[in-house]
PDB file of C-alpha atoms in Angstrom:
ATOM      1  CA  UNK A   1     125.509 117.202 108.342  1.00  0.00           C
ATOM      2  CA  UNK A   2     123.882 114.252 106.403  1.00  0.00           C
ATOM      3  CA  UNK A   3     124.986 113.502 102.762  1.00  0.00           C
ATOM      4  CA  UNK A   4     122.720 111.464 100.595  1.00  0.00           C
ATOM      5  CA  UNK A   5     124.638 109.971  97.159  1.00  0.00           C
ATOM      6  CA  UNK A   6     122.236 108.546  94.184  1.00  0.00           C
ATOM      7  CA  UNK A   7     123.483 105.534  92.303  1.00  0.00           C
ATOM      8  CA  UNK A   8     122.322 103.187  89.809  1.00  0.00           C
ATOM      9  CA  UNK A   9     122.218 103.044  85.507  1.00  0.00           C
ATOM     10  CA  UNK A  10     122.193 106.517  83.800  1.00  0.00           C
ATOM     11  CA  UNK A  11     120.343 104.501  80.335  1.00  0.00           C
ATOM     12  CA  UNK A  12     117.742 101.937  80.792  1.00  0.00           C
ATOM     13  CA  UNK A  13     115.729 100.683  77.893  1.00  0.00           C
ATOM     14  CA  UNK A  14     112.238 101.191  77.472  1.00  0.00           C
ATOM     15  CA  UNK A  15     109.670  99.286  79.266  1.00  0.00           C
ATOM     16  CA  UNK A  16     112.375  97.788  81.675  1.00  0.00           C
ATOM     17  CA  UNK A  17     112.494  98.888  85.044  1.00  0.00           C
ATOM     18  CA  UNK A  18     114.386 102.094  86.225  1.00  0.00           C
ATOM     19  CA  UNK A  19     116.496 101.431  89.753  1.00  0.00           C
ATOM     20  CA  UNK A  20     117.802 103.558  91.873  1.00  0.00           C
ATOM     21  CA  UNK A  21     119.709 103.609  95.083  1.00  0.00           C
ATOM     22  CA  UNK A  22     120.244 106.182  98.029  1.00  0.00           C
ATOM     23  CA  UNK A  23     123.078 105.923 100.393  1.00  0.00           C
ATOM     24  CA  UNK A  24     122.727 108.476 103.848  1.00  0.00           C
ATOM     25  CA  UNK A  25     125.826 109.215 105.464  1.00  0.00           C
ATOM     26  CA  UNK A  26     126.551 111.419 108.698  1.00  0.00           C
ATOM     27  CA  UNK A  27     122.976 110.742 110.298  1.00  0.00           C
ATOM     28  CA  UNK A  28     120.560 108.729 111.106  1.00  0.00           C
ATOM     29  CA  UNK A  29     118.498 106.390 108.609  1.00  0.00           C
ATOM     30  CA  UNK A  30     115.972 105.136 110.941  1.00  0.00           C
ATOM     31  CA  UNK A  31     114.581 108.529 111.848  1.00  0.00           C
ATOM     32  CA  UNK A  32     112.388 110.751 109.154  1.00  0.00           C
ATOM     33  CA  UNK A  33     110.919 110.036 105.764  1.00  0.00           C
ATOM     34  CA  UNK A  34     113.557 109.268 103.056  1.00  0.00           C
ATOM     35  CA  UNK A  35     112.046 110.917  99.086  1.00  0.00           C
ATOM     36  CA  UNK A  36     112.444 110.489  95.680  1.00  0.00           C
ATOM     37  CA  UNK A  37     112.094 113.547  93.164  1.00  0.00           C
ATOM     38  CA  UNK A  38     112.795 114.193  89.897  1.00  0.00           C
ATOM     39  CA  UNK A  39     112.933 116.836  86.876  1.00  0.00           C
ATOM     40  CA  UNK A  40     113.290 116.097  83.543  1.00  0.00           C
ATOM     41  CA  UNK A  41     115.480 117.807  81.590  1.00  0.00           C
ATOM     42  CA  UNK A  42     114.267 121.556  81.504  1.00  0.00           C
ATOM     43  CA  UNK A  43     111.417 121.266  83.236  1.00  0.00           C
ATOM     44  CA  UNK A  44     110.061 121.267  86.826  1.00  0.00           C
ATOM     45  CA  UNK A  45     110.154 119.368  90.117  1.00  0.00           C
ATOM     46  CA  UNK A  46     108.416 116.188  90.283  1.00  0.00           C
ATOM     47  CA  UNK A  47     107.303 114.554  93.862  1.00  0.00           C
ATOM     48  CA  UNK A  48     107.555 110.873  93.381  1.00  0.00           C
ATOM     49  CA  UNK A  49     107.340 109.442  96.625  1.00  0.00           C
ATOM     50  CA  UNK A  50     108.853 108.725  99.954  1.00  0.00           C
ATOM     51  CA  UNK A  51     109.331 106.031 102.797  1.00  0.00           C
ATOM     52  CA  UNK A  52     109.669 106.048 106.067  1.00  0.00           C
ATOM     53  CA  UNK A  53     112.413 103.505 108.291  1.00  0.00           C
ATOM     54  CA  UNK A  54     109.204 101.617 109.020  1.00  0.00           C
ATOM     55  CA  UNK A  55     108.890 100.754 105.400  1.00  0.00           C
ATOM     56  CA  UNK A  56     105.323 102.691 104.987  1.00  0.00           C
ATOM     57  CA  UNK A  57     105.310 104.345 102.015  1.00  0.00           C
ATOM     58  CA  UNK A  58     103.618 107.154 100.346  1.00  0.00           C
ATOM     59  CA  UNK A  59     103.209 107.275  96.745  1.00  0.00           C
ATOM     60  CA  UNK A  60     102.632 109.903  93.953  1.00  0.00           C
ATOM     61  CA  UNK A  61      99.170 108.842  92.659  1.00  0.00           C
ATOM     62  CA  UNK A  62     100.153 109.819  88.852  1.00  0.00           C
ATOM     63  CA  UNK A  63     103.163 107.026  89.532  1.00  0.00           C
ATOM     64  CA  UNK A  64     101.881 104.762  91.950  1.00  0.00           C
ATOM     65  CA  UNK A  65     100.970 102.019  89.571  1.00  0.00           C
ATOM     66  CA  UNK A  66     105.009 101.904  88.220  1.00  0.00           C
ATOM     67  CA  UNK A  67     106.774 102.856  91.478  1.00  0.00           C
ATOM     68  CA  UNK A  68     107.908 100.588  94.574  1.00  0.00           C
ATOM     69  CA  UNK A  69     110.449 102.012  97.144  1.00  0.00           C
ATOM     70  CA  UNK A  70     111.730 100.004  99.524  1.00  0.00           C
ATOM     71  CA  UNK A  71     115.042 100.749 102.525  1.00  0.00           C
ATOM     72  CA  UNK A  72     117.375  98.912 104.413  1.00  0.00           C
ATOM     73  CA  UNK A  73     118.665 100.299 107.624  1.00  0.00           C
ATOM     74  CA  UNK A  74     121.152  98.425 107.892  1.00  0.00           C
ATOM     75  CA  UNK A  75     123.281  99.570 105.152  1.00  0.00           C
ATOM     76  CA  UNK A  76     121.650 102.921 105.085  1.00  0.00           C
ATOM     77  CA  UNK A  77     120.420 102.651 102.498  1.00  0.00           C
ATOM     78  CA  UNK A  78     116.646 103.541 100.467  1.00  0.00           C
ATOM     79  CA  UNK A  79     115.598 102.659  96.955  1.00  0.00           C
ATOM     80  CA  UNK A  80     113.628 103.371  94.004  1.00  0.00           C
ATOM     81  CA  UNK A  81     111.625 101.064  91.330  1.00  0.00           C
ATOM     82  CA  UNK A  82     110.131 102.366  88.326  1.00  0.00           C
ATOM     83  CA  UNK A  83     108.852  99.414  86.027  1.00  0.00           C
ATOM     84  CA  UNK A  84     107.472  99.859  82.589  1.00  0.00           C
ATOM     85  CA  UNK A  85     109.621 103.464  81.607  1.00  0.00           C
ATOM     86  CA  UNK A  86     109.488 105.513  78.596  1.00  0.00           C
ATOM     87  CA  UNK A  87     111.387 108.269  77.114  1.00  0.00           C
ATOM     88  CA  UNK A  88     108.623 110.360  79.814  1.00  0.00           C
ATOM     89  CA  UNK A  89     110.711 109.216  82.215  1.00  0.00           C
ATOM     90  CA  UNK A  90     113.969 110.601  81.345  1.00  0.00           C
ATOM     91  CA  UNK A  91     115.115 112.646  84.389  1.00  0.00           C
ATOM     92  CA  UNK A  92     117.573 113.618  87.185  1.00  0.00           C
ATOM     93  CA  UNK A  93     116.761 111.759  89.991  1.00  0.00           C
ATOM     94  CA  UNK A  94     117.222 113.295  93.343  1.00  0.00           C
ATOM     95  CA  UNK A  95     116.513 111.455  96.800  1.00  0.00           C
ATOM     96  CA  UNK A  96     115.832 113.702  99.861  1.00  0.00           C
ATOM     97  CA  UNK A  97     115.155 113.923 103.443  1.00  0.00           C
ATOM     98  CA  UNK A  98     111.839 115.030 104.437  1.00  0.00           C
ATOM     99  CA  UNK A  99     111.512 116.540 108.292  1.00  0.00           C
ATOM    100  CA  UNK A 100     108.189 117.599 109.793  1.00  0.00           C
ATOM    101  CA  UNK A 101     105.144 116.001 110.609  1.00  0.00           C
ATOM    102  CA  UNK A 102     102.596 114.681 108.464  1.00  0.00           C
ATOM    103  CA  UNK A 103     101.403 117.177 105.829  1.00  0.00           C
ATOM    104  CA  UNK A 104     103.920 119.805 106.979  1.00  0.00           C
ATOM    105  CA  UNK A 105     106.842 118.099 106.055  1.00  0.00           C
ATOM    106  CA  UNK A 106     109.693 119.357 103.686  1.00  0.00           C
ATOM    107  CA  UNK A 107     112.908 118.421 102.459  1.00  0.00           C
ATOM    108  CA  UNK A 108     115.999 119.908 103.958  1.00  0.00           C
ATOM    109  CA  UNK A 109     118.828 117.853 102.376  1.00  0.00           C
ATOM    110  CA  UNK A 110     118.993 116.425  99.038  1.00  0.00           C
ATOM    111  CA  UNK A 111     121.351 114.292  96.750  1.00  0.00           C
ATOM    112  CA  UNK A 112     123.407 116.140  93.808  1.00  0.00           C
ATOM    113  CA  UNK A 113     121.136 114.215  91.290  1.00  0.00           C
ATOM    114  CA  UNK A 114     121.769 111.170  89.040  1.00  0.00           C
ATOM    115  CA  UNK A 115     120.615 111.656  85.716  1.00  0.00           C
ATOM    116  CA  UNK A 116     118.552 108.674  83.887  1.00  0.00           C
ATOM    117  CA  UNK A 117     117.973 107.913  80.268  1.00  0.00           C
ATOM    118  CA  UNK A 118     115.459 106.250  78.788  1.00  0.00           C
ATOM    119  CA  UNK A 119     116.993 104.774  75.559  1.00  0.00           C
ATOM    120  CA  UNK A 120     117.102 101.658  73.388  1.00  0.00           C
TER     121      UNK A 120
ATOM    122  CA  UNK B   1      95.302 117.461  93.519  1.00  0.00           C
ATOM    123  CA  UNK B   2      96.220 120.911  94.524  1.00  0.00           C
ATOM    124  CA  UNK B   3      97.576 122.974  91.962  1.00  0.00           C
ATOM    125  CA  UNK B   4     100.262 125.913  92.683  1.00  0.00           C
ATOM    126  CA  UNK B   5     101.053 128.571  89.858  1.00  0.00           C
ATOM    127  CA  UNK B   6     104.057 130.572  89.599  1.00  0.00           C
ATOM    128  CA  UNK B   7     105.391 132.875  87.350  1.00  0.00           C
ATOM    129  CA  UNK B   8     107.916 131.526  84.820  1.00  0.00           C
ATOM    130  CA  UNK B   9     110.161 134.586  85.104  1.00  0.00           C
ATOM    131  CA  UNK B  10     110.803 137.378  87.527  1.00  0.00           C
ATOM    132  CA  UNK B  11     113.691 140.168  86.811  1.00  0.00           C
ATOM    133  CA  UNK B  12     115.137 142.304  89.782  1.00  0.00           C
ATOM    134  CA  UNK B  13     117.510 145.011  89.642  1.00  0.00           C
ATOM    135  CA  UNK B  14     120.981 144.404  91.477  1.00  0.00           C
ATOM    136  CA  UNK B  15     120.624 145.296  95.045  1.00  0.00           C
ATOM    137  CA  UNK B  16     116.597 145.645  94.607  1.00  0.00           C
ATOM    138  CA  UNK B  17     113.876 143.510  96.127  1.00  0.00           C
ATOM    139  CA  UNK B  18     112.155 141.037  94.588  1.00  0.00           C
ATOM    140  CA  UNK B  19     108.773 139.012  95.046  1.00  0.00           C
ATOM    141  CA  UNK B  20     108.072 135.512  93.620  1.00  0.00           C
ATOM    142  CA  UNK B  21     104.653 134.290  93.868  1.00  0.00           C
ATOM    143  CA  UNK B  22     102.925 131.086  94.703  1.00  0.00           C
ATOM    144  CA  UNK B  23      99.224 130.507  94.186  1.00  0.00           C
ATOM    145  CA  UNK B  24      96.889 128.453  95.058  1.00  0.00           C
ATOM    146  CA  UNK B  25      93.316 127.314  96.236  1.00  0.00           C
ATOM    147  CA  UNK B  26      93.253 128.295  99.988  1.00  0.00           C
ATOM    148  CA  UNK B  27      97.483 128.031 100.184  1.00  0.00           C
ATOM    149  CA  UNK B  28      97.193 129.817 103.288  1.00  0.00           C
ATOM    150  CA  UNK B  29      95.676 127.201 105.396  1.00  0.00           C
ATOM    151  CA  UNK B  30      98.336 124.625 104.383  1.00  0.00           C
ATOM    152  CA  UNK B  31     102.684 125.207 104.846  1.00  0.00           C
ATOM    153  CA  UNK B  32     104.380 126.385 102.212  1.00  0.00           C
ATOM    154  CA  UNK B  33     108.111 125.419 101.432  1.00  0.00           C
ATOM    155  CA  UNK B  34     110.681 127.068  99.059  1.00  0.00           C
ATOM    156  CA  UNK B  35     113.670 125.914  96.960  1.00  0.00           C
ATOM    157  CA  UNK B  36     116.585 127.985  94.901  1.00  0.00           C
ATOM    158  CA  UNK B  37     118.144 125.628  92.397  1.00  0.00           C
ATOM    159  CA  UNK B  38     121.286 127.274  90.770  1.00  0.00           C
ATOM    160  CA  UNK B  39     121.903 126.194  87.545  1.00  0.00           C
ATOM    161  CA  UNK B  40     123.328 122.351  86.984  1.00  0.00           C
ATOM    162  CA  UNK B  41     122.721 122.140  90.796  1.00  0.00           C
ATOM    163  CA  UNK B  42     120.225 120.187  93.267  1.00  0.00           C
ATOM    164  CA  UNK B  43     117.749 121.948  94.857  1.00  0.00           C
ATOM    165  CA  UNK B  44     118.247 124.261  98.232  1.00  0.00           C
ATOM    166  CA  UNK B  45     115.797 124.526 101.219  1.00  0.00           C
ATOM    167  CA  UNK B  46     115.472 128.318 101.384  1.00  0.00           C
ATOM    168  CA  UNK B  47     112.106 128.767 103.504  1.00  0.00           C
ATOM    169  CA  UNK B  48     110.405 126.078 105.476  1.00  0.00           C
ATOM    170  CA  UNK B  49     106.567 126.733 106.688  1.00  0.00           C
ATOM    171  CA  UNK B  50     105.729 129.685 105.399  1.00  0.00           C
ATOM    172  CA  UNK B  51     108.610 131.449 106.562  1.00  0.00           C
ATOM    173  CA  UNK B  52     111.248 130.260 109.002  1.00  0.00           C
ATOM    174  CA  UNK B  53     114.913 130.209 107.306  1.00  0.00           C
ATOM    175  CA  UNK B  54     117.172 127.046 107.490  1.00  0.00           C
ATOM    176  CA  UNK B  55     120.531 127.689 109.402  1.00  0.00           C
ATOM    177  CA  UNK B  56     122.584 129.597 106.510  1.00  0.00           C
ATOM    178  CA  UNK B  57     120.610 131.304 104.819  1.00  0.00           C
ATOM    179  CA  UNK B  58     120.731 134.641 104.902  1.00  0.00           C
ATOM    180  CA  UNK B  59     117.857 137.197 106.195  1.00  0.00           C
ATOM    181  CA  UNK B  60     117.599 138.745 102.751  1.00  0.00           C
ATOM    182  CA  UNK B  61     115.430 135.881 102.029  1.00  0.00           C
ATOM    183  CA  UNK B  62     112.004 135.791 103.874  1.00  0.00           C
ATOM    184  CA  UNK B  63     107.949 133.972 103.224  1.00  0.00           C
ATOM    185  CA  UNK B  64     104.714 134.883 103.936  1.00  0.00           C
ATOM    186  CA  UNK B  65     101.533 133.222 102.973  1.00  0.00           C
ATOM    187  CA  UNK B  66      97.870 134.157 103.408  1.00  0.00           C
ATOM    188  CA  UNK B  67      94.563 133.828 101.233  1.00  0.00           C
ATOM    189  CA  UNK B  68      95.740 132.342  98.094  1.00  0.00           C
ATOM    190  CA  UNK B  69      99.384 133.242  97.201  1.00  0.00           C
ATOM    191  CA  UNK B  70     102.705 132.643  99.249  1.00  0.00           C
ATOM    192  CA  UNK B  71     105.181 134.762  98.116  1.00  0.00           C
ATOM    193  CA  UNK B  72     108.726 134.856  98.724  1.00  0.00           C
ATOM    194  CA  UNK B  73     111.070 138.289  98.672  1.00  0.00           C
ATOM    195  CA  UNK B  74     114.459 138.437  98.179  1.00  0.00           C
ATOM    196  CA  UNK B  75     115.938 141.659  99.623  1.00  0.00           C
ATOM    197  CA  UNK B  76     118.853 143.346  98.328  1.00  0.00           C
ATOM    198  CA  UNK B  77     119.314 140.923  95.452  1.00  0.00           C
ATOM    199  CA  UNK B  78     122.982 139.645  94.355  1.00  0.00           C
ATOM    200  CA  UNK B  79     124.418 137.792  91.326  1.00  0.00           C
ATOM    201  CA  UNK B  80     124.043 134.989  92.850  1.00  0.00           C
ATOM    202  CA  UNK B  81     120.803 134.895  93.825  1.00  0.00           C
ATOM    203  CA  UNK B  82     120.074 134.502  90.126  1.00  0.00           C
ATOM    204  CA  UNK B  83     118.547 131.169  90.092  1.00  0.00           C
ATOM    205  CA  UNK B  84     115.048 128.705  89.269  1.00  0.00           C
ATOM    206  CA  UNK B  85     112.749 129.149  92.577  1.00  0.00           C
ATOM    207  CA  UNK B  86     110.174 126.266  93.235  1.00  0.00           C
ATOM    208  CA  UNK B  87     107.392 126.651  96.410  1.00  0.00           C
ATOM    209  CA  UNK B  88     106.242 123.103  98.104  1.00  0.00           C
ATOM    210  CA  UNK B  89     103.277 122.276  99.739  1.00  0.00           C
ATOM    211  CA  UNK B  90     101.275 118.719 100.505  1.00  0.00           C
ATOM    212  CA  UNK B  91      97.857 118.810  98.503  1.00  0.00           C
ATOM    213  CA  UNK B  92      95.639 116.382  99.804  1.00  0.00           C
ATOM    214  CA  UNK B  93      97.345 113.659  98.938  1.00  0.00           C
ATOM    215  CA  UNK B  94     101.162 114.118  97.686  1.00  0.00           C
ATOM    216  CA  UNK B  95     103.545 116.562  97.818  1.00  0.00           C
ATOM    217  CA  UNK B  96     102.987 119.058  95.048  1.00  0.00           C
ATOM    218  CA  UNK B  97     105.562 121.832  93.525  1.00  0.00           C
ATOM    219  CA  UNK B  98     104.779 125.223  91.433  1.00  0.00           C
ATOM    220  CA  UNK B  99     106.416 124.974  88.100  1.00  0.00           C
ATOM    221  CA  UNK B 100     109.445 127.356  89.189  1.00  0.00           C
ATOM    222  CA  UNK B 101     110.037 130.933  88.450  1.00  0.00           C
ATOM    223  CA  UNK B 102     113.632 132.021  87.394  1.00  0.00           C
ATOM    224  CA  UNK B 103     114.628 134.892  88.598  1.00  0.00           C
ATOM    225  CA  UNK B 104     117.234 136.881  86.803  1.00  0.00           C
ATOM    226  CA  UNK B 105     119.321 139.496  88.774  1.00  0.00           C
ATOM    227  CA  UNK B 106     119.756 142.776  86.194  1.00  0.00           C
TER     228      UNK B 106
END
Protein backbone atom coordinates (compact mmCIF):
# COMPACT_ATOMS: atom_id res chain seq x y z
CA UNK A 1 0.00 0.00 0.00
CA UNK A 2 1.86 3.31 -0.83
CA UNK A 3 1.99 6.16 1.80
CA UNK A 4 2.77 9.62 0.65
CA UNK A 5 3.86 12.20 3.79
CA UNK A 6 3.84 16.20 2.99
CA UNK A 7 6.54 18.26 4.61
CA UNK A 8 7.82 21.64 4.52
CA UNK A 9 6.91 25.35 6.51
CA UNK A 10 3.25 25.63 7.75
CA UNK A 11 3.82 30.00 7.59
CA UNK A 12 5.62 31.59 4.80
CA UNK A 13 5.56 35.30 4.31
CA UNK A 14 4.05 36.97 1.56
CA UNK A 15 5.57 37.19 -1.77
CA UNK A 16 8.27 34.52 -0.79
CA UNK A 17 8.07 31.27 -2.19
CA UNK A 18 5.87 28.39 -0.73
CA UNK A 19 7.89 24.75 -0.70
CA UNK A 20 6.76 21.70 -0.34
CA UNK A 21 7.99 18.18 -0.25
CA UNK A 22 6.43 14.61 -0.90
CA UNK A 23 7.99 11.50 0.37
CA UNK A 24 6.33 7.89 -1.30
CA UNK A 25 6.86 4.97 0.68
CA UNK A 26 5.76 1.20 0.01
CA UNK A 27 5.82 1.60 -3.94
CA UNK A 28 7.24 2.63 -6.68
CA UNK A 29 8.28 6.39 -7.53
CA UNK A 30 9.33 5.92 -11.01
CA UNK A 31 6.01 4.61 -12.23
CA UNK A 32 2.70 7.06 -12.54
CA UNK A 33 2.17 10.77 -12.25
CA UNK A 34 2.95 12.19 -8.75
CA UNK A 35 0.06 15.61 -7.92
CA UNK A 36 -0.24 18.45 -5.97
CA UNK A 37 -3.79 19.69 -4.67
CA UNK A 38 -4.98 21.92 -2.39
CA UNK A 39 -8.13 23.51 -0.47
CA UNK A 40 -8.14 26.41 1.36
CA UNK A 41 -9.61 26.55 4.42
CA UNK A 42 -13.46 25.87 3.88
CA UNK A 43 -13.54 25.73 0.53
CA UNK A 44 -13.05 23.28 -2.38
CA UNK A 45 -10.47 21.12 -4.14
CA UNK A 46 -7.92 22.78 -6.12
CA UNK A 47 -5.85 20.80 -9.03
CA UNK A 48 -2.46 22.33 -9.03
CA UNK A 49 -0.41 20.18 -10.97
CA UNK A 50 1.46 16.97 -11.37
CA UNK A 51 4.78 15.29 -12.68
CA UNK A 52 5.63 12.39 -13.97
CA UNK A 53 9.27 10.21 -13.00
CA UNK A 54 10.35 11.59 -16.36
CA UNK A 55 10.21 15.06 -14.98
CA UNK A 56 7.35 16.27 -17.62
CA UNK A 57 5.09 18.22 -15.98
CA UNK A 58 1.62 19.40 -16.29
CA UNK A 59 0.54 22.56 -14.87
CA UNK A 60 -2.73 24.27 -13.69
CA UNK A 61 -2.98 27.18 -16.18
CA UNK A 62 -4.53 29.64 -13.36
CA UNK A 63 -0.95 28.72 -11.43
CA UNK A 64 1.39 28.00 -14.00
CA UNK A 65 3.14 31.30 -13.97
CA UNK A 66 4.01 30.76 -9.83
CA UNK A 67 4.37 26.95 -9.77
CA UNK A 68 7.53 24.63 -10.58
CA UNK A 69 7.49 20.91 -9.46
CA UNK A 70 10.27 19.04 -9.76
CA UNK A 71 11.18 14.86 -8.26
CA UNK A 72 13.97 12.90 -7.39
CA UNK A 73 13.78 9.19 -7.67
CA UNK A 74 16.26 8.54 -5.88
CA UNK A 75 15.11 9.55 -2.56
CA UNK A 76 11.53 9.17 -3.52
CA UNK A 77 10.83 11.96 -3.36
CA UNK A 78 8.51 14.97 -5.53
CA UNK A 79 8.22 18.67 -4.83
CA UNK A 80 6.32 21.75 -5.01
CA UNK A 81 7.30 25.62 -5.73
CA UNK A 82 4.97 28.34 -5.40
CA UNK A 83 6.84 31.81 -5.75
CA UNK A 84 5.24 35.14 -5.22
CA UNK A 85 2.21 33.84 -2.43
CA UNK A 86 -0.45 35.74 -0.83
CA UNK A 87 -2.87 35.25 1.88
CA UNK A 88 -4.92 33.45 -1.57
CA UNK A 89 -2.72 30.93 -1.07
CA UNK A 90 -3.35 29.81 2.34
CA UNK A 91 -4.23 26.08 2.10
CA UNK A 92 -3.81 22.36 2.99
CA UNK A 93 -1.62 20.97 0.69
CA UNK A 94 -2.14 17.44 -0.35
CA UNK A 95 0.21 15.45 -2.88
CA UNK A 96 -1.34 12.42 -4.68
CA UNK A 97 -0.88 9.62 -6.98
CA UNK A 98 -2.56 9.82 -10.19
CA UNK A 99 -3.14 6.21 -12.16
CA UNK A 100 -4.66 6.00 -15.63
CA UNK A 101 -3.79 7.15 -18.86
CA UNK A 102 -3.75 10.48 -20.19
CA UNK A 103 -7.03 12.36 -19.63
CA UNK A 104 -8.53 9.44 -17.68
CA UNK A 105 -6.38 9.55 -14.92
CA UNK A 106 -7.35 9.91 -11.14
CA UNK A 107 -5.91 9.89 -7.88
CA UNK A 108 -6.11 6.82 -5.76
CA UNK A 109 -3.82 7.63 -2.79
CA UNK A 110 -3.23 10.85 -1.20
CA UNK A 111 -1.15 12.49 1.68
CA UNK A 112 -3.03 13.47 5.12
CA UNK A 113 -2.44 17.19 4.15
CA UNK A 114 0.04 19.84 5.41
CA UNK A 115 -1.51 22.96 6.09
CA UNK A 116 0.28 26.38 4.83
CA UNK A 117 -0.02 29.92 5.99
CA UNK A 118 0.51 32.79 4.33
CA UNK A 119 1.53 35.35 7.05
CA UNK A 120 3.95 38.18 7.81
CA UNK B 1 -11.85 25.21 -18.88
CA UNK B 2 -14.59 22.81 -18.14
CA UNK B 3 -16.76 23.70 -15.47
CA UNK B 4 -18.62 20.96 -13.13
CA UNK B 5 -21.56 22.11 -10.74
CA UNK B 6 -22.68 20.38 -7.77
CA UNK B 7 -25.01 20.93 -5.24
CA UNK B 8 -23.68 22.44 -1.99
CA UNK B 9 -25.87 20.21 0.19
CA UNK B 10 -27.73 16.97 -0.09
CA UNK B 11 -29.73 15.40 3.11
CA UNK B 12 -30.63 11.58 3.18
CA UNK B 13 -32.55 9.78 5.63
CA UNK B 14 -30.62 6.96 7.66
CA UNK B 15 -30.70 3.81 5.73
CA UNK B 16 -32.21 5.78 2.50
CA UNK B 17 -30.58 6.37 -0.85
CA UNK B 18 -29.10 9.23 -1.90
CA UNK B 19 -28.01 10.96 -5.30
CA UNK B 20 -25.27 13.63 -5.64
CA UNK B 21 -24.98 15.29 -8.87
CA UNK B 22 -22.25 16.40 -11.17
CA UNK B 23 -22.83 18.60 -14.19
CA UNK B 24 -21.33 19.55 -16.89
CA UNK B 25 -20.94 20.46 -20.69
CA UNK B 26 -20.98 17.00 -22.45
CA UNK B 27 -19.55 15.13 -18.92
CA UNK B 28 -20.56 12.04 -20.46
CA UNK B 29 -18.02 11.79 -23.13
CA UNK B 30 -15.15 12.38 -20.65
CA UNK B 31 -14.42 9.95 -17.04
CA UNK B 32 -15.69 11.04 -14.15
CA UNK B 33 -13.97 10.44 -10.66
CA UNK B 34 -15.39 10.79 -7.08
CA UNK B 35 -14.01 11.67 -3.62
CA UNK B 36 -15.65 11.47 0.16
CA UNK B 37 -13.63 13.70 2.43
CA UNK B 38 -14.71 13.18 6.15
CA UNK B 39 -14.31 15.99 8.12
CA UNK B 40 -10.47 17.15 9.15
CA UNK B 41 -9.53 14.28 6.74
CA UNK B 42 -7.79 13.91 3.14
CA UNK B 43 -9.72 13.04 0.44
CA UNK B 44 -10.94 9.21 -0.48
CA UNK B 45 -11.13 7.65 -4.02
CA UNK B 46 -14.72 6.38 -3.91
CA UNK B 47 -15.54 5.88 -7.80
CA UNK B 48 -13.01 5.84 -10.57
CA UNK B 49 -14.36 6.24 -14.39
CA UNK B 50 -17.65 6.68 -14.12
CA UNK B 51 -18.25 3.89 -11.98
CA UNK B 52 -15.85 1.12 -11.03
CA UNK B 53 -15.23 1.00 -7.05
CA UNK B 54 -11.63 0.95 -5.57
CA UNK B 55 -10.87 -2.30 -3.52
CA UNK B 56 -12.79 -1.38 -0.10
CA UNK B 57 -15.32 0.31 -0.77
CA UNK B 58 -18.38 -0.94 -0.29
CA UNK B 59 -21.23 -1.66 -3.09
CA UNK B 60 -23.56 0.82 -1.45
CA UNK B 61 -21.64 3.31 -3.33
CA UNK B 62 -22.03 3.25 -7.20
CA UNK B 63 -21.58 6.13 -10.61
CA UNK B 64 -23.12 6.60 -13.65
CA UNK B 65 -22.65 9.32 -16.13
CA UNK B 66 -24.40 10.19 -19.40
CA UNK B 67 -25.50 13.54 -21.24
CA UNK B 68 -24.54 16.18 -18.88
CA UNK B 69 -24.62 15.08 -15.18
CA UNK B 70 -22.68 12.14 -13.38
CA UNK B 71 -24.27 11.33 -10.42
CA UNK B 72 -23.26 9.28 -7.64
CA UNK B 73 -25.85 7.18 -5.17
CA UNK B 74 -25.20 6.10 -1.98
CA UNK B 75 -27.47 3.18 -1.00
CA UNK B 76 -28.57 2.46 2.36
CA UNK B 77 -26.87 5.50 3.86
CA UNK B 78 -24.96 5.29 7.41
CA UNK B 79 -23.56 7.85 9.89
CA UNK B 80 -20.68 7.67 8.48
CA UNK B 81 -21.23 8.26 5.19
CA UNK B 82 -21.94 11.81 6.31
CA UNK B 83 -19.25 13.61 4.59
CA UNK B 84 -18.08 16.61 1.66
CA UNK B 85 -18.32 14.66 -1.88
CA UNK B 86 -16.16 16.17 -4.79
CA UNK B 87 -16.51 14.55 -8.69
CA UNK B 88 -13.10 14.81 -10.95
CA UNK B 89 -12.74 14.97 -14.41
CA UNK B 90 -9.77 16.37 -16.96
CA UNK B 91 -11.24 19.48 -18.93
CA UNK B 92 -9.26 20.14 -21.78
CA UNK B 93 -6.47 21.06 -20.22
CA UNK B 94 -6.17 20.34 -16.25
CA UNK B 95 -7.79 18.39 -13.95
CA UNK B 96 -10.92 20.12 -12.78
CA UNK B 97 -13.19 19.37 -9.47
CA UNK B 98 -17.06 20.33 -8.70
CA UNK B 99 -17.18 22.52 -5.70
CA UNK B 100 -18.34 19.51 -3.31
CA UNK B 101 -21.69 18.68 -2.00
CA UNK B 102 -22.00 17.68 1.76
CA UNK B 103 -24.13 15.28 2.39
CA UNK B 104 -25.71 15.01 5.77
CA UNK B 105 -27.13 11.59 6.94
CA UNK B 106 -30.69 12.47 8.97
Amino acid sequence: QVQLHESGPGLVKPSETLSLTCTVSGGFISTYHWSWIRQPPGKGLEYIGDIHYNGSTNYNPSLKSRVTMSIDTSKMQFSLKVNSVTAADTAMYYCARQVGVWTRRWFDSWGQGTLVTVSS
Amino acid sequence: SHELTQPLSVSVALGQTAKITCEGDSIGTRNVHWYQQRSGQAPVLIIYRDSNRPSGIPERFSGSNSGNTATLTISRAQAGDEADYYCQVWGSSTEVFGGGTKLTVL
